[in-house]
């Protein structure tokens, strides 16, 4: 697991599993933990990383309801979870789904957790909207298309965008069963003005990147999705993301 300070108030943590992003954001004595690393040892050490850096985590946020982003309670069991209305609804409508997928992952890698994943009701956040942390305010933007739910988080004073599963340098746009390519394109349009102002962008997978690189990925992803809608299977994949795993994602996208 890698932890990088992007700003005095922002730490980006990258999991060894799927390069999943977790971001700690603070203002004054309060901090939020956005999404989560995946492996048990990473979740175990996360509170110490936060504490040493002076980040007093008072709440968890999830960019969307996919299981690999929901594990923050293993690190901060007392912290309440906040999520977009759309994500809170998915958590209610898909009871046990995250737990089942986590168990399948743990079975495959012979991992043990201290306890089963508990996801008590999340606080529904107004999106688009604002969320206060310390003396400052985070900006929440709807981010759906990868799945039917989600939000991106803009940290205005640090100019950091936590994008959710968009703008990844390692993964092509992934349209999940509940997702939609047109909604994905609309999200890219919504994020574009923030990406243009961003010092750093933290995509859900692949580690933090600078704003210029994120803007280039945004343009590539838009071209890919437009081609996907027009040409289906023939749509060319972004140049740097043509591995076997990415081709498999492309094939699933085509069927959806
Ligand atoms: Zn994800």
PDB file of C-alpha atoms and ligand atoms in Angstrom:
ATOM      1  CA  UNK A   1       0.000   0.000   0.000  1.00  0.00           C
ATOM      2  CA  UNK A   2       1.252   3.473  -0.888  1.00  0.00           C
ATOM      3  CA  UNK A   3       0.339   6.682   0.945  1.00  0.00           C
ATOM      4  CA  UNK A   4       1.110  10.028  -0.703  1.00  0.00           C
ATOM      5  CA  UNK A   5       0.428  13.519   0.611  1.00  0.00           C
ATOM      6  CA  UNK A   6      -1.206  15.509  -2.212  1.00  0.00           C
ATOM      7  CA  UNK A   7      -1.735  18.598  -0.034  1.00  0.00           C
ATOM      8  CA  UNK A   8      -1.340  19.284   3.680  1.00  0.00           C
ATOM      9  CA  UNK A   9      -5.010  18.307   4.044  1.00  0.00           C
ATOM     10  CA  UNK A  10      -5.185  15.406   1.559  1.00  0.00           C
ATOM     11  CA  UNK A  11      -3.536  11.955   1.707  1.00  0.00           C
ATOM     12  CA  UNK A  12      -4.062   9.459  -1.122  1.00  0.00           C
ATOM     13  CA  UNK A  13      -3.666   5.808  -0.188  1.00  0.00           C
ATOM     14  CA  UNK A  14      -3.408   3.190  -2.954  1.00  0.00           C
ATOM     15  CA  UNK A  15      -4.291  -0.438  -2.179  1.00  0.00           C
ATOM     16  CA  UNK A  16      -2.273  -3.379  -3.548  1.00  0.00           C
ATOM     17  CA  UNK A  17      -5.616  -4.816  -4.705  1.00  0.00           C
ATOM     18  CA  UNK A  18      -6.838  -3.284  -8.002  1.00  0.00           C
ATOM     19  CA  UNK A  19      -4.809  -0.135  -7.088  1.00  0.00           C
ATOM     20  CA  UNK A  20      -7.988   0.941  -5.296  1.00  0.00           C
ATOM     21  CA  UNK A  21      -7.908   4.496  -3.968  1.00  0.00           C
ATOM     22  CA  UNK A  22      -8.682   5.691  -0.463  1.00  0.00           C
ATOM     23  CA  UNK A  23      -8.393   9.402   0.302  1.00  0.00           C
ATOM     24  CA  UNK A  24      -8.160  11.123   3.667  1.00  0.00           C
ATOM     25  CA  UNK A  25      -9.331  14.750   3.607  1.00  0.00           C
ATOM     26  CA  UNK A  26      -9.087  17.070   6.598  1.00  0.00           C
ATOM     27  CA  UNK A  27      -9.935  20.550   7.738  1.00  0.00           C
ATOM     28  CA  UNK A  28      -8.998  21.590  11.263  1.00  0.00           C
ATOM     29  CA  UNK A  29      -9.588  18.698  13.650  1.00  0.00           C
ATOM     30  CA  UNK A  30     -11.967  16.759  11.383  1.00  0.00           C
ATOM     31  CA  UNK A  31     -11.242  14.361   8.557  1.00  0.00           C
ATOM     32  CA  UNK A  32     -13.177  12.065   6.264  1.00  0.00           C
ATOM     33  CA  UNK A  33     -11.993   8.750   4.873  1.00  0.00           C
ATOM     34  CA  UNK A  34     -13.270   8.424   1.292  1.00  0.00           C
ATOM     35  CA  UNK A  35     -13.490   4.837  -0.022  1.00  0.00           C
ATOM     36  CA  UNK A  36     -11.071   2.215   1.277  1.00  0.00           C
ATOM     37  CA  UNK A  37      -8.056   0.008   0.684  1.00  0.00           C
ATOM     38  CA  UNK A  38      -8.913  -3.686   0.274  1.00  0.00           C
ATOM     39  CA  UNK A  39      -6.455  -6.011   2.049  1.00  0.00           C
ATOM     40  CA  UNK A  40      -6.892  -6.643   5.806  1.00  0.00           C
ATOM     41  CA  UNK A  41      -3.340  -5.505   6.677  1.00  0.00           C
ATOM     42  CA  UNK A  42      -3.890  -2.235   4.776  1.00  0.00           C
ATOM     43  CA  UNK A  43      -7.112  -1.540   6.661  1.00  0.00           C
ATOM     44  CA  UNK A  44      -5.379  -2.386   9.921  1.00  0.00           C
ATOM     45  CA  UNK A  45      -2.574   0.151   9.424  1.00  0.00           C
ATOM     46  CA  UNK A  46      -4.803   2.938   8.029  1.00  0.00           C
ATOM     47  CA  UNK A  47      -5.823   4.400  11.444  1.00  0.00           C
ATOM     48  CA  UNK A  48      -2.128   4.752  12.375  1.00  0.00           C
ATOM     49  CA  UNK A  49      -1.365   6.521   9.076  1.00  0.00           C
ATOM     50  CA  UNK A  50      -4.255   8.927   9.717  1.00  0.00           C
ATOM     51  CA  UNK A  51      -3.293   9.533  13.331  1.00  0.00           C
ATOM     52  CA  UNK A  52       0.406  10.119  12.653  1.00  0.00           C
ATOM     53  CA  UNK A  53      -0.486  12.690  10.015  1.00  0.00           C
ATOM     54  CA  UNK A  54      -2.943  14.426  12.374  1.00  0.00           C
ATOM     55  CA  UNK A  55      -6.099  13.407  10.510  1.00  0.00           C
ATOM     56  CA  UNK A  56      -8.888  12.798  13.042  1.00  0.00           C
ATOM     57  CA  UNK A  57     -11.299  10.662  11.020  1.00  0.00           C
ATOM     58  CA  UNK A  58     -14.898  11.410  12.042  1.00  0.00           C
ATOM     59  CA  UNK A  59     -16.736   9.934   9.069  1.00  0.00           C
ATOM     60  CA  UNK A  60     -16.557   7.644   6.055  1.00  0.00           C
ATOM     61  CA  UNK A  61     -17.665   8.502   2.541  1.00  0.00           C
ATOM     62  CA  UNK A  62     -18.183   6.095  -0.356  1.00  0.00           C
ATOM     63  CA  UNK A  63     -18.014   7.248  -3.979  1.00  0.00           C
ATOM     64  CA  UNK A  64     -20.299   4.338  -4.947  1.00  0.00           C
ATOM     65  CA  UNK A  65     -21.699   1.059  -3.617  1.00  0.00           C
ATOM     66  CA  UNK A  66     -19.243  -1.432  -5.177  1.00  0.00           C
ATOM     67  CA  UNK A  67     -17.823  -3.694  -2.459  1.00  0.00           C
ATOM     68  CA  UNK A  68     -14.153  -2.746  -2.922  1.00  0.00           C
ATOM     69  CA  UNK A  69     -14.911   0.869  -1.936  1.00  0.00           C
ATOM     70  CA  UNK A  70     -16.945   0.077   1.183  1.00  0.00           C
ATOM     71  CA  UNK A  71     -14.418  -1.403   3.607  1.00  0.00           C
ATOM     72  CA  UNK A  72     -13.625   1.738   5.654  1.00  0.00           C
ATOM     73  CA  UNK A  73     -15.477   0.440   8.715  1.00  0.00           C
ATOM     74  CA  UNK A  74     -12.745  -2.166   9.230  1.00  0.00           C
ATOM     75  CA  UNK A  75     -10.359   0.753   9.830  1.00  0.00           C
ATOM     76  CA  UNK A  76     -12.760   3.147  11.573  1.00  0.00           C
ATOM     77  CA  UNK A  77     -15.537   1.013  13.109  1.00  0.00           C
ATOM     78  CA  UNK A  78     -17.149   3.958  14.944  1.00  0.00           C
ATOM     79  CA  UNK A  79     -17.339   6.301  11.961  1.00  0.00           C
ATOM     80  CA  UNK A  80     -20.718   6.771  10.256  1.00  0.00           C
ATOM     81  CA  UNK A  81     -20.904   6.251   6.479  1.00  0.00           C
ATOM     82  CA  UNK A  82     -22.170   9.011   4.185  1.00  0.00           C
ATOM     83  CA  UNK A  83     -23.046   8.433   0.529  1.00  0.00           C
ATOM     84  CA  UNK A  84     -25.059   9.870  -2.314  1.00  0.00           C
ATOM     85  CA  UNK A  85     -28.793   9.171  -2.220  1.00  0.00           C
ATOM     86  CA  UNK A  86     -28.307   6.869  -5.225  1.00  0.00           C
ATOM     87  CA  UNK A  87     -25.645   4.869  -3.365  1.00  0.00           C
ATOM     88  CA  UNK A  88     -27.665   4.661  -0.153  1.00  0.00           C
ATOM     89  CA  UNK A  89     -30.563   3.312  -2.242  1.00  0.00           C
ATOM     90  CA  UNK A  90     -28.323   0.701  -3.898  1.00  0.00           C
ATOM     91  CA  UNK A  91     -27.077  -0.470  -0.491  1.00  0.00           C
ATOM     92  CA  UNK A  92     -30.685  -0.978   0.605  1.00  0.00           C
ATOM     93  CA  UNK A  93     -31.823  -2.589  -2.660  1.00  0.00           C
ATOM     94  CA  UNK A  94     -28.884  -5.003  -2.880  1.00  0.00           C
ATOM     95  CA  UNK A  95     -28.728  -6.366   0.681  1.00  0.00           C
ATOM     96  CA  UNK A  96     -25.729  -8.629   1.293  1.00  0.00           C
ATOM     97  CA  UNK A  97     -24.266  -8.022  -2.173  1.00  0.00           C
ATOM     98  CA  UNK A  98     -21.090  -6.281  -0.958  1.00  0.00           C
ATOM     99  CA  UNK A  99     -20.610  -8.929   1.739  1.00  0.00           C
ATOM    100  CA  UNK A 100     -20.973 -11.763  -0.804  1.00  0.00           C
ATOM    101  CA  UNK A 101     -18.458 -10.229  -3.207  1.00  0.00           C
ATOM    102  CA  UNK A 102     -16.003  -9.487  -0.393  1.00  0.00           C
ATOM    103  CA  UNK A 103     -16.274 -13.104   0.774  1.00  0.00           C
ATOM    104  CA  UNK A 104     -15.601 -14.382  -2.761  1.00  0.00           C
ATOM    105  CA  UNK A 105     -12.475 -12.182  -2.962  1.00  0.00           C
ATOM    106  CA  UNK A 106     -11.300 -13.304   0.491  1.00  0.00           C
ATOM    107  CA  UNK A 107     -11.883 -16.972  -0.395  1.00  0.00           C
ATOM    108  CA  UNK A 108      -9.831 -16.631  -3.571  1.00  0.00           C
ATOM    109  CA  UNK A 109      -6.862 -15.057  -1.774  1.00  0.00           C
ATOM    110  CA  UNK A 110      -7.186 -17.030   1.492  1.00  0.00           C
ATOM    111  CA  UNK A 111      -7.748 -13.863   3.497  1.00  0.00           C
ATOM    112  CA  UNK A 112      -9.281 -13.585   6.930  1.00  0.00           C
ATOM    113  CA  UNK A 113     -11.136 -10.581   8.296  1.00  0.00           C
ATOM    114  CA  UNK A 114     -11.492  -9.776  12.011  1.00  0.00           C
ATOM    115  CA  UNK A 115     -15.292  -9.825  11.530  1.00  0.00           C
ATOM    116  CA  UNK A 116     -17.914  -9.882   8.791  1.00  0.00           C
ATOM    117  CA  UNK A 117     -18.436  -6.563   6.981  1.00  0.00           C
ATOM    118  CA  UNK A 118     -21.158  -4.536   8.675  1.00  0.00           C
ATOM    119  CA  UNK A 119     -22.813  -1.798   6.651  1.00  0.00           C
ATOM    120  CA  UNK A 120     -25.410  -0.108   8.802  1.00  0.00           C
ATOM    121  CA  UNK A 121     -27.655   2.429   7.079  1.00  0.00           C
ATOM    122  CA  UNK A 122     -25.705   5.220   5.428  1.00  0.00           C
ATOM    123  CA  UNK A 123     -26.422   8.927   5.746  1.00  0.00           C
ATOM    124  CA  UNK A 124     -27.904  10.212   2.495  1.00  0.00           C
ATOM    125  CA  UNK A 125     -26.009  13.213   1.200  1.00  0.00           C
ATOM    126  CA  UNK A 126     -27.555  15.747  -1.166  1.00  0.00           C
ATOM    127  CA  UNK A 127     -25.762  15.427  -4.526  1.00  0.00           C
ATOM    128  CA  UNK A 128     -25.047  17.836  -6.126  1.00  0.00           C
ATOM    129  CA  UNK A 129     -24.368  19.550  -2.830  1.00  0.00           C
ATOM    130  CA  UNK A 130     -21.894  20.457  -0.130  1.00  0.00           C
ATOM    131  CA  UNK A 131     -20.574  18.632   2.878  1.00  0.00           C
ATOM    132  CA  UNK A 132     -18.865  20.465   5.717  1.00  0.00           C
ATOM    133  CA  UNK A 133     -15.597  19.203   7.140  1.00  0.00           C
ATOM    134  CA  UNK A 134     -14.004  21.326   9.878  1.00  0.00           C
ATOM    135  CA  UNK A 135     -14.187  24.944   8.719  1.00  0.00           C
ATOM    136  CA  UNK A 136     -14.359  24.023   5.042  1.00  0.00           C
ATOM    137  CA  UNK A 137     -16.770  22.459   2.618  1.00  0.00           C
ATOM    138  CA  UNK A 138     -16.463  19.613   0.128  1.00  0.00           C
ATOM    139  CA  UNK A 139     -18.345  19.755  -3.170  1.00  0.00           C
ATOM    140  CA  UNK A 140     -20.281  16.636  -4.197  1.00  0.00           C
ATOM    141  CA  UNK A 141     -21.116  15.946  -7.847  1.00  0.00           C
ATOM    142  CA  UNK A 142     -23.239  13.103  -9.230  1.00  0.00           C
ATOM    143  CA  UNK A 143     -21.084  10.446 -10.941  1.00  0.00           C
ATOM    144  CA  UNK A 144     -23.096   7.613 -12.455  1.00  0.00           C
ATOM    145  CA  UNK A 145     -22.603   5.535 -15.582  1.00  0.00           C
ATOM    146  CA  UNK A 146     -19.984   3.068 -14.311  1.00  0.00           C
ATOM    147  CA  UNK A 147     -22.830   1.933 -12.057  1.00  0.00           C
ATOM    148  CA  UNK A 148     -26.300   3.416 -11.524  1.00  0.00           C
ATOM    149  CA  UNK A 149     -25.076   5.328  -8.459  1.00  0.00           C
ATOM    150  CA  UNK A 150     -22.244   7.453  -7.257  1.00  0.00           C
ATOM    151  CA  UNK A 151     -20.629  10.790  -6.558  1.00  0.00           C
ATOM    152  CA  UNK A 152     -17.335  12.539  -7.111  1.00  0.00           C
ATOM    153  CA  UNK A 153     -15.817  14.698  -4.382  1.00  0.00           C
ATOM    154  CA  UNK A 154     -14.092  18.009  -5.126  1.00  0.00           C
ATOM    155  CA  UNK A 155     -11.773  19.442  -2.468  1.00  0.00           C
ATOM    156  CA  UNK A 156     -11.747  23.123  -3.521  1.00  0.00           C
ATOM    157  CA  UNK A 157      -8.992  24.437  -1.241  1.00  0.00           C
ATOM    158  CA  UNK A 158      -6.598  21.648  -2.283  1.00  0.00           C
ATOM    159  CA  UNK A 159      -7.859  21.423  -5.868  1.00  0.00           C
ATOM    160  CA  UNK A 160      -8.114  17.634  -5.627  1.00  0.00           C
ATOM    161  CA  UNK A 161     -10.854  15.656  -7.389  1.00  0.00           C
ATOM    162  CA  UNK A 162     -11.790  12.231  -5.993  1.00  0.00           C
ATOM    163  CA  UNK A 163     -13.494  10.860  -9.068  1.00  0.00           C
ATOM    164  CA  UNK A 164     -14.884   7.445  -8.127  1.00  0.00           C
ATOM    165  CA  UNK A 165     -14.468   4.824 -10.879  1.00  0.00           C
ATOM    166  CA  UNK A 166     -13.767   7.336 -13.668  1.00  0.00           C
ATOM    167  CA  UNK A 167     -10.558   8.718 -15.241  1.00  0.00           C
ATOM    168  CA  UNK A 168      -8.472   5.667 -14.393  1.00  0.00           C
ATOM    169  CA  UNK A 169      -5.015   5.444 -15.990  1.00  0.00           C
ATOM    170  CA  UNK A 170      -5.158   1.624 -15.775  1.00  0.00           C
ATOM    171  CA  UNK A 171      -8.795   0.741 -16.507  1.00  0.00           C
ATOM    172  CA  UNK A 172     -10.923   1.630 -19.539  1.00  0.00           C
ATOM    173  CA  UNK A 173     -14.428   2.946 -18.776  1.00  0.00           C
ATOM    174  CA  UNK A 174     -16.270  -0.024 -17.275  1.00  0.00           C
ATOM    175  CA  UNK A 175     -20.020  -0.173 -17.771  1.00  0.00           C
ATOM    176  CA  UNK A 176     -21.332  -2.431 -14.999  1.00  0.00           C
ATOM    177  CA  UNK A 177     -24.646  -4.293 -15.258  1.00  0.00           C
ATOM    178  CA  UNK A 178     -26.457  -1.290 -13.751  1.00  0.00           C
ATOM    179  CA  UNK A 179     -24.355   1.292 -15.621  1.00  0.00           C
ATOM    180  CA  UNK A 180     -24.867   3.173 -18.883  1.00  0.00           C
ATOM    181  CA  UNK A 181     -22.490   4.540 -21.513  1.00  0.00           C
ATOM    182  CA  UNK A 182     -24.595   7.683 -22.056  1.00  0.00           C
ATOM    183  CA  UNK A 183     -24.721   8.373 -18.304  1.00  0.00           C
ATOM    184  CA  UNK A 184     -20.957   7.757 -18.213  1.00  0.00           C
ATOM    185  CA  UNK A 185     -20.443  10.368 -20.934  1.00  0.00           C
ATOM    186  CA  UNK A 186     -22.636  12.845 -19.034  1.00  0.00           C
ATOM    187  CA  UNK A 187     -20.507  12.284 -15.921  1.00  0.00           C
ATOM    188  CA  UNK A 188     -17.314  12.949 -17.894  1.00  0.00           C
ATOM    189  CA  UNK A 189     -18.853  16.229 -19.115  1.00  0.00           C
ATOM    190  CA  UNK A 190     -19.771  17.149 -15.541  1.00  0.00           C
ATOM    191  CA  UNK A 191     -16.288  16.370 -14.236  1.00  0.00           C
ATOM    192  CA  UNK A 192     -14.439  18.123 -17.054  1.00  0.00           C
ATOM    193  CA  UNK A 193     -14.475  21.682 -15.573  1.00  0.00           C
ATOM    194  CA  UNK A 194     -13.209  20.293 -12.257  1.00  0.00           C
ATOM    195  CA  UNK A 195     -10.469  18.263 -13.967  1.00  0.00           C
ATOM    196  CA  UNK A 196      -9.345  21.451 -15.744  1.00  0.00           C
ATOM    197  CA  UNK A 197      -8.865  23.200 -12.385  1.00  0.00           C
ATOM    198  CA  UNK A 198      -7.467  20.166 -10.572  1.00  0.00           C
ATOM    199  CA  UNK A 199      -3.958  19.947  -9.206  1.00  0.00           C
ATOM    200  CA  UNK A 200      -4.485  16.213  -8.618  1.00  0.00           C
ATOM    201  CA  UNK A 201      -7.157  13.712  -9.588  1.00  0.00           C
ATOM    202  CA  UNK A 202      -7.616  10.481  -7.627  1.00  0.00           C
ATOM    203  CA  UNK A 203      -9.466   7.892  -9.729  1.00  0.00           C
ATOM    204  CA  UNK A 204     -11.048   4.867  -8.023  1.00  0.00           C
ATOM    205  CA  UNK A 205      -8.282   2.633  -9.419  1.00  0.00           C
ATOM    206  CA  UNK A 206      -4.721   3.349 -10.540  1.00  0.00           C
ATOM    207  CA  UNK A 207      -3.290   5.867  -8.069  1.00  0.00           C
ATOM    208  CA  UNK A 208      -3.311   9.674  -8.076  1.00  0.00           C
ATOM    209  CA  UNK A 209      -2.495  11.562 -11.298  1.00  0.00           C
ATOM    210  CA  UNK A 210      -2.056  15.247 -12.094  1.00  0.00           C
ATOM    211  CA  UNK A 211      -4.793  17.335 -13.687  1.00  0.00           C
ATOM    212  CA  UNK A 212      -3.156  17.422 -17.128  1.00  0.00           C
ATOM    213  CA  UNK A 213      -2.925  13.635 -17.332  1.00  0.00           C
ATOM    214  CA  UNK A 214      -6.508  13.284 -16.079  1.00  0.00           C
ATOM    215  CA  UNK A 215      -7.701  15.695 -18.788  1.00  0.00           C
ATOM    216  CA  UNK A 216      -5.972  13.548 -21.443  1.00  0.00           C
ATOM    217  CA  UNK A 217      -7.580  10.383 -20.014  1.00  0.00           C
ATOM    218  CA  UNK A 218     -10.961  12.129 -19.991  1.00  0.00           C
ATOM    219  CA  UNK A 219     -10.624  12.879 -23.722  1.00  0.00           C
ATOM    220  CA  UNK A 220      -9.549   9.269 -24.459  1.00  0.00           C
ATOM    221  CA  UNK A 221     -12.426   7.850 -22.418  1.00  0.00           C
ATOM    222  CA  UNK A 222     -14.932  10.109 -24.167  1.00  0.00           C
ATOM    223  CA  UNK A 223     -13.656   8.989 -27.600  1.00  0.00           C
ATOM    224  CA  UNK A 224     -13.784   5.347 -26.528  1.00  0.00           C
ATOM    225  CA  UNK A 225     -17.385   5.630 -25.261  1.00  0.00           C
ATOM    226  CA  UNK A 226     -18.564   7.529 -28.331  1.00  0.00           C
ATOM    227  CA  UNK A 227     -17.012   4.824 -30.506  1.00  0.00           C
ATOM    228  CA  UNK A 228     -18.509   2.108 -28.299  1.00  0.00           C
ATOM    229  CA  UNK A 229     -21.991   3.552 -28.813  1.00  0.00           C
ATOM    230  CA  UNK A 230     -21.433   3.887 -32.553  1.00  0.00           C
ATOM    231  CA  UNK A 231     -19.285   0.868 -33.472  1.00  0.00           C
ATOM    232  CA  UNK A 232     -19.773  -1.589 -30.596  1.00  0.00           C
ATOM    233  CA  UNK A 233     -17.074  -4.290 -30.606  1.00  0.00           C
ATOM    234  CA  UNK A 234     -15.039  -2.438 -33.266  1.00  0.00           C
ATOM    235  CA  UNK A 235     -14.436   0.553 -30.974  1.00  0.00           C
ATOM    236  CA  UNK A 236     -10.677   1.047 -30.537  1.00  0.00           C
ATOM    237  CA  UNK A 237      -9.382   0.864 -26.956  1.00  0.00           C
ATOM    238  CA  UNK A 238      -7.281   3.734 -25.537  1.00  0.00           C
ATOM    239  CA  UNK A 239      -3.657   3.131 -26.602  1.00  0.00           C
ATOM    240  CA  UNK A 240      -2.140   2.611 -23.155  1.00  0.00           C
ATOM    241  CA  UNK A 241      -4.997   0.400 -21.936  1.00  0.00           C
ATOM    242  CA  UNK A 242      -5.135  -2.582 -24.293  1.00  0.00           C
ATOM    243  CA  UNK A 243      -4.194  -5.477 -22.025  1.00  0.00           C
ATOM    244  CA  UNK A 244      -6.064  -8.785 -21.976  1.00  0.00           C
ATOM    245  CA  UNK A 245      -7.922  -7.682 -18.841  1.00  0.00           C
ATOM    246  CA  UNK A 246      -9.000  -4.413 -20.510  1.00  0.00           C
ATOM    247  CA  UNK A 247     -10.140  -6.264 -23.648  1.00  0.00           C
ATOM    248  CA  UNK A 248     -12.309  -8.474 -21.434  1.00  0.00           C
ATOM    249  CA  UNK A 249     -13.892  -5.347 -19.895  1.00  0.00           C
ATOM    250  CA  UNK A 250     -14.460  -4.034 -23.425  1.00  0.00           C
ATOM    251  CA  UNK A 251     -16.265  -7.241 -24.403  1.00  0.00           C
ATOM    252  CA  UNK A 252     -18.578  -6.950 -21.395  1.00  0.00           C
ATOM    253  CA  UNK A 253     -19.183  -3.274 -22.263  1.00  0.00           C
ATOM    254  CA  UNK A 254     -20.239  -4.289 -25.784  1.00  0.00           C
ATOM    255  CA  UNK A 255     -22.912  -6.695 -24.479  1.00  0.00           C
ATOM    256  CA  UNK A 256     -24.292  -3.930 -22.251  1.00  0.00           C
TER     257      UNK A 256
HETATM  258 ZN1  LIG B   1     -14.143   0.055  -8.169  1.00  0.00          ZN
END
